[in-house]
CSV table of C-alpha atoms in Angstrom, one decimal:
chain,number,residue,atom,x,y,z
A,24,MET,CA,-0.3,0.1,0.2
A,25,SER,CA,1.1,3.1,-1.1
A,26,LYS,CA,2.1,6.3,1.2
A,27,LEU,CA,0.6,8.8,-1.7
A,28,SER,CA,-1.8,8.8,-4.1
A,29,ALA,CA,-0.4,8.0,-7.7
A,30,GLN,CA,-0.4,11.4,-8.9
A,31,ASP,CA,1.6,12.5,-6.1
A,32,LYS,CA,4.6,9.8,-5.8
A,33,PHE,CA,7.9,11.1,-7.1
A,34,ILE,CA,11.3,9.5,-7.1
A,35,ASP,CA,12.8,9.0,-3.6
A,36,LEU,CA,16.6,8.8,-3.5
A,37,SER,CA,15.9,7.9,-0.2
A,38,ASP,CA,14.3,4.9,-0.5
A,39,TYR,CA,16.2,3.0,-2.8
A,40,GLY,CA,15.7,-0.5,-0.2
A,41,ARG,CA,11.6,-0.2,-0.7
A,42,PRO,CA,11.5,-2.8,-3.2
A,43,ILE,CA,13.7,-5.7,-1.4
A,44,ALA,CA,11.9,-4.3,1.7
A,45,ASN,CA,8.5,-5.3,0.0
A,46,ILE,CA,10.2,-8.7,-1.0
A,47,LEU,CA,10.7,-9.0,2.6
A,48,VAL,CA,7.1,-8.1,4.0
A,49,ASN,CA,5.6,-10.7,1.1
A,50,GLN,CA,7.3,-13.1,3.2
A,51,LEU,CA,6.5,-12.2,6.6
A,52,LYS,CA,2.8,-10.9,6.3
A,53,LYS,CA,1.4,-14.4,6.9
A,54,THR,CA,3.6,-15.1,9.8
A,55,ARG,CA,3.2,-14.5,13.5
A,56,PHE,CA,6.5,-11.7,12.7
A,57,THR,CA,5.3,-7.7,13.4
A,58,PRO,CA,6.2,-4.8,12.8
A,59,ILE,CA,7.3,-4.1,16.0
A,60,HIS,CA,10.0,-7.3,15.4
A,61,VAL,CA,11.3,-5.8,11.9
A,62,THR,CA,12.5,-2.2,13.7
A,63,LEU,CA,14.1,-4.9,16.3
A,64,LEU,CA,15.7,-6.4,13.4
A,65,PHE,CA,16.7,-2.7,12.2
A,66,GLY,CA,17.8,-1.6,15.3
A,67,ILE,CA,20.0,-4.8,15.4
A,68,SER,CA,21.6,-4.1,12.3
A,69,GLY,CA,22.4,-0.5,13.0
A,70,LEU,CA,24.4,-1.8,16.0
A,71,ILE,CA,26.5,-4.1,14.3
A,72,ALA,CA,27.4,-1.5,11.6
A,73,VAL,CA,27.9,0.9,15.1
A,74,TYR,CA,30.6,-2.3,16.2
A,75,PHE,CA,32.3,-3.0,13.0
A,76,ILE,CA,33.3,0.8,12.4
A,77,LEU,CA,34.8,0.7,16.0
A,78,LYS,CA,36.6,-2.1,15.2
A,79,ASN,CA,37.6,-0.5,11.5
A,80,HIS,CA,35.9,-2.4,9.3
A,81,TYR,CA,34.4,0.2,7.4
A,82,PHE,CA,33.0,-1.9,4.3
A,83,LEU,CA,31.0,-4.6,6.2
A,84,ALA,CA,30.0,-1.4,8.6
A,85,GLY,CA,28.3,-0.1,5.3
A,86,PHE,CA,26.9,-3.1,4.8
A,87,PHE,CA,25.0,-3.3,7.7
A,88,ILE,CA,24.0,0.4,7.4
A,89,ILE,CA,22.8,0.0,4.4
A,90,LEU,CA,20.9,-3.3,5.7
A,91,LYS,CA,19.4,-1.5,8.4
A,92,SER,CA,18.3,1.0,5.8
A,93,ILE,CA,16.4,-1.8,3.5
A,94,ILE,CA,15.0,-3.2,6.9
A,95,ASP,CA,13.5,0.1,7.9
A,96,ALA,CA,11.5,0.4,4.9
A,97,ALA,CA,9.8,-2.9,6.0
A,98,ASP,CA,8.2,-2.3,9.4
A,99,GLY,CA,5.8,0.2,7.9
A,100,GLU,CA,5.0,-1.9,4.6
A,101,LEU,CA,4.6,-4.8,7.2
A,102,ALA,CA,2.3,-3.1,9.2
A,103,ARG,CA,0.0,-1.7,5.9
A,104,ALA,CA,0.2,-5.3,4.6
A,105,LYS,CA,-1.1,-6.3,7.6
A,106,LYS,CA,-3.6,-4.0,8.1
A,107,ILE,CA,-2.5,-3.1,11.7
A,108,PRO,CA,-1.2,0.2,11.8
A,109,SER,CA,0.5,1.6,15.1
A,110,TYR,CA,1.5,5.0,16.9
A,111,THR,CA,3.6,3.0,19.0
A,112,GLY,CA,5.6,1.2,16.4
A,113,ARG,CA,6.2,4.6,14.3
A,114,TYR,CA,7.4,6.4,17.1
A,115,LEU,CA,9.5,3.7,18.1
A,116,ASP,CA,10.5,3.1,14.3
A,117,SER,CA,11.7,7.2,14.7
A,118,VAL,CA,13.4,7.2,18.2
A,119,PHE,CA,15.6,4.2,17.1
A,120,ASP,CA,16.6,6.1,14.1
A,121,ILE,CA,17.7,8.7,16.1
A,122,ILE,CA,19.5,6.9,18.6
A,123,LEU,CA,21.6,5.0,16.0
A,124,ASN,CA,22.5,8.1,13.8
A,125,PHE,CA,23.5,9.1,17.2
A,126,LEU,CA,25.6,6.2,17.5
A,127,PHE,CA,26.6,5.7,14.3
A,128,LEU,CA,28.2,9.5,14.5
A,129,MET,CA,29.8,9.2,18.3
A,130,SER,CA,31.3,5.8,17.1
A,131,ILE,CA,33.1,7.6,13.9
A,132,PHE,CA,33.8,10.3,15.9
A,133,TYR,CA,35.8,7.8,18.3
A,134,VAL,CA,37.5,6.2,15.6
A,135,THR,CA,38.6,9.5,13.7
A,136,LYS,CA,39.4,11.6,16.9
A,137,SER,CA,37.0,14.5,15.8
A,138,ASN,CA,36.4,17.3,17.2
A,139,PHE,CA,33.7,16.3,20.0
A,140,TRP,CA,31.4,20.1,19.6
A,141,MET,CA,31.9,19.5,15.7
A,142,THR,CA,30.3,16.0,15.9
A,143,ILE,CA,27.5,16.9,17.8
A,144,LEU,CA,27.1,19.9,16.0
A,145,ALA,CA,26.9,17.5,12.3
A,146,PHE,CA,24.4,15.3,14.2
A,147,PHE,CA,22.3,18.0,14.9
A,148,CYS,CA,22.3,19.1,11.0
A,149,ILE,CA,21.3,15.5,9.9
A,150,GLN,CA,18.7,15.3,12.1
A,151,LEU,CA,17.3,19.5,10.9
A,152,GLN,CA,18.0,18.2,7.5
A,153,GLY,CA,15.7,14.7,8.0
A,154,THR,CA,13.2,17.0,9.5
A,155,LEU,CA,12.9,18.7,6.4
A,156,TYR,CA,12.3,16.4,4.4
A,157,ASN,CA,9.6,14.5,6.6
A,158,TYR,CA,7.8,18.0,7.1
A,159,TYR,CA,7.2,18.2,3.2
A,160,TYR,CA,6.7,14.6,2.8
A,161,VAL,CA,4.1,14.7,5.7
A,162,ILE,CA,2.2,17.4,4.3
A,163,LEU,CA,2.1,16.0,1.1
A,164,ARG,CA,0.9,12.5,2.9
A,165,ASN,CA,-1.7,14.3,4.9
A,166,LYS,CA,-2.8,16.1,1.6
A,167,SER,CA,-2.8,13.5,-0.9
A,168,VAL,CA,-5.9,11.6,-1.6
A,169,GLY,CA,-6.1,8.0,0.0
A,170,GLY,CA,-2.4,8.7,1.3
A,171,ASP,CA,-1.3,8.0,4.7
A,172,SER,CA,-2.2,10.0,7.6
A,173,THR,CA,-0.7,8.0,10.5
A,174,SER,CA,1.8,10.6,10.5
A,175,LYS,CA,0.6,13.9,11.5
A,176,ILE,CA,1.9,17.6,10.5
A,177,PHE,CA,2.3,18.8,13.8
A,178,GLU,CA,3.1,16.5,17.0
A,179,TYR,CA,1.9,18.4,19.8
A,180,LYS,CA,-0.4,16.0,21.5
A,181,SER,CA,-0.5,12.1,22.0
A,182,PRO,CA,-3.0,10.8,19.7
A,183,LYS,CA,-5.8,8.2,20.4
A,184,ALA,CA,-4.2,5.0,20.6
A,185,LEU,CA,-5.6,2.6,17.7
A,186,VAL,CA,-7.4,-0.9,17.7
A,187,GLY,CA,-4.4,-3.8,19.0
A,188,GLU,CA,-2.5,-0.8,20.9
A,189,SER,CA,-2.6,0.2,24.2
A,190,GLN,CA,-3.2,4.1,24.8
A,191,LYS,CA,-0.4,4.3,28.0
A,192,MET,CA,2.5,2.8,25.6
A,193,VAL,CA,1.1,5.7,22.8
A,194,ASP,CA,1.4,8.1,25.6
A,195,ILE,CA,5.1,6.9,26.5
A,196,MET,CA,6.4,7.0,23.2
A,197,PHE,CA,5.0,10.1,22.4
A,198,ALA,CA,6.6,11.5,25.0
A,199,ILE,CA,9.7,10.3,24.3
A,200,TYR,CA,10.1,11.4,20.8
A,201,THR,CA,8.8,14.6,21.3
A,202,ILE,CA,11.7,15.1,23.5
A,203,VAL,CA,14.2,14.1,20.9
A,204,TYR,CA,12.5,15.3,18.1
A,205,GLY,CA,10.8,18.3,19.1
A,206,VAL,CA,13.4,21.2,18.9
A,207,PHE,CA,14.0,19.8,15.3
A,208,ASP,CA,10.5,19.9,14.7
A,209,LYS,CA,10.2,23.6,16.0
A,210,ILE,CA,13.2,24.3,14.3
A,211,ILE,CA,11.7,24.1,11.1
A,212,HIS,CA,8.2,24.3,11.6
A,213,THR,CA,9.7,28.3,12.7
A,214,LEU,CA,11.4,28.4,9.5
A,215,ASP,CA,9.3,27.3,7.0
A,216,SER,CA,5.9,28.2,9.1
A,217,ASP,CA,3.3,28.3,6.3
A,218,ALA,CA,4.5,25.4,4.2
A,219,TYR,CA,1.4,23.2,5.6
A,220,LYS,CA,-1.2,25.8,3.1
A,221,VAL,CA,0.4,24.8,0.4
A,222,LYS,CA,-1.7,22.8,-1.6
A,223,THR,CA,0.7,20.2,-2.7
A,224,PHE,CA,4.5,19.9,-4.1
A,225,PRO,CA,5.9,19.0,-7.7
A,226,ASN,CA,7.3,15.7,-7.7
A,227,TRP,CA,10.7,17.0,-9.2
A,228,PHE,CA,10.9,19.4,-6.0
A,229,MET,CA,10.3,16.5,-3.7
A,230,THR,CA,12.5,14.4,-5.4
A,231,PHE,CA,15.4,16.9,-4.7
A,232,VAL,CA,14.6,17.3,-1.4
A,233,SER,CA,14.8,13.5,-1.2
A,234,ILE,CA,18.3,13.6,-0.4
A,235,TYR,CA,17.8,14.6,2.7
A,236,GLY,CA,16.1,11.8,3.8
A,237,LEU,CA,17.5,9.4,6.1
A,238,GLY,CA,17.8,6.5,3.4
A,239,PHE,CA,19.6,9.0,1.3
A,240,GLN,CA,21.8,10.4,4.4
A,241,LEU,CA,22.9,6.4,5.3
A,242,LEU,CA,24.0,5.9,1.9
A,243,ILE,CA,26.7,8.8,1.8
A,244,ILE,CA,28.0,7.5,4.8
A,245,THR,CA,28.6,4.4,3.8
A,246,THR,CA,30.1,5.5,0.4
A,247,MET,CA,32.1,7.1,2.3
A,248,LEU,CA,33.4,4.6,4.5
A,249,ALA,CA,33.9,2.3,2.0
A,250,VAL,CA,36.2,4.8,0.2
A,251,ASN,CA,38.0,5.8,3.5
A,252,LEU,CA,36.6,8.8,3.8
A,253,ILE,CA,35.5,8.8,6.9
A,254,GLU,CA,37.2,11.5,8.7
A,255,PHE,CA,35.3,14.1,5.9
A,256,ILE,CA,31.9,12.6,7.3
A,257,VAL,CA,31.6,15.1,10.4
A,258,PRO,CA,32.6,18.3,8.3
A,259,PHE,CA,30.4,17.0,5.0
A,260,PHE,CA,27.0,17.0,6.8
A,261,ILE,CA,27.5,20.6,8.5
A,262,ILE,CA,28.5,22.0,5.1
A,263,TYR,CA,25.5,19.8,3.8
A,264,SER,CA,22.8,21.7,5.8
A,265,VAL,CA,23.6,24.6,3.2
A,266,PHE,CA,20.6,23.2,1.4
A,267,ILE,CA,18.0,23.7,4.1
A,268,PHE,CA,17.5,27.2,3.0
A,269,ALA,CA,18.0,26.6,-0.3
A,270,PHE,CA,14.8,24.3,-0.3
A,271,ILE,CA,12.8,26.2,1.9
A,272,GLY,CA,13.7,29.2,-0.1
A,273,ILE,CA,12.3,27.7,-3.2
A,274,ARG,CA,9.4,26.6,-1.4
A,275,LYS,CA,8.5,29.7,-0.1
A,276,ILE,CA,9.2,31.7,-3.9
A,277,PHE,CA,7.6,29.2,-6.1
A,278,PHE,CA,4.6,27.3,-3.9
A,279,LYS,CA,3.3,29.9,-2.3
A,280,ALA,CA,0.3,29.1,0.4
């Protein structure tokens, strides 16, 4: 099941793992394997990648980072295939993502002896980039006819639990999600507060913005690890943030609310 209607679909450069994820979902949809099991599996893959970074096995680290990205695409697909959408699972997925991003950067900091505060800044930039992409993508999904609306444009209050999940667990996961993502959401919402009023975004624009999708960010990290440019990962993602202002500027000039 697509998150977007046919006319709103775009080439998502960060979603290269979807075809393989769909194969995995087809194997799991009639089993007792749940979307949360898949989320835990991509978390394990990410931790293995961290281990290999620390051991200076960068090719293997990259393999498990890409594997993590592929499996990450499967949990939501499995939830849609089994028709068991879950706020708990969505928040858990996002929390795992930010924890793993932090661990990736900290492991890179450890082996390269990079500047600690520059590494923290790079982590902040990566999250801010991803938040911009998610902001525009969720707006498009919520406005798309028949699109997925599990994700909300503004996450200001805990949603009502869906069938099969506990309201208490949803509240807990929402609180954790708000703590780790709240500052990034507020910054992006402040920088482009009227974006949600736009009727839609052109497909080409979303394709360009998808270079900030987590999958594409991880692909960049994997590539730089594979060609032994690990020392340049931290400064790269700081400089890479310049496109935040370019994308917001394009949105404000050409796609006005």
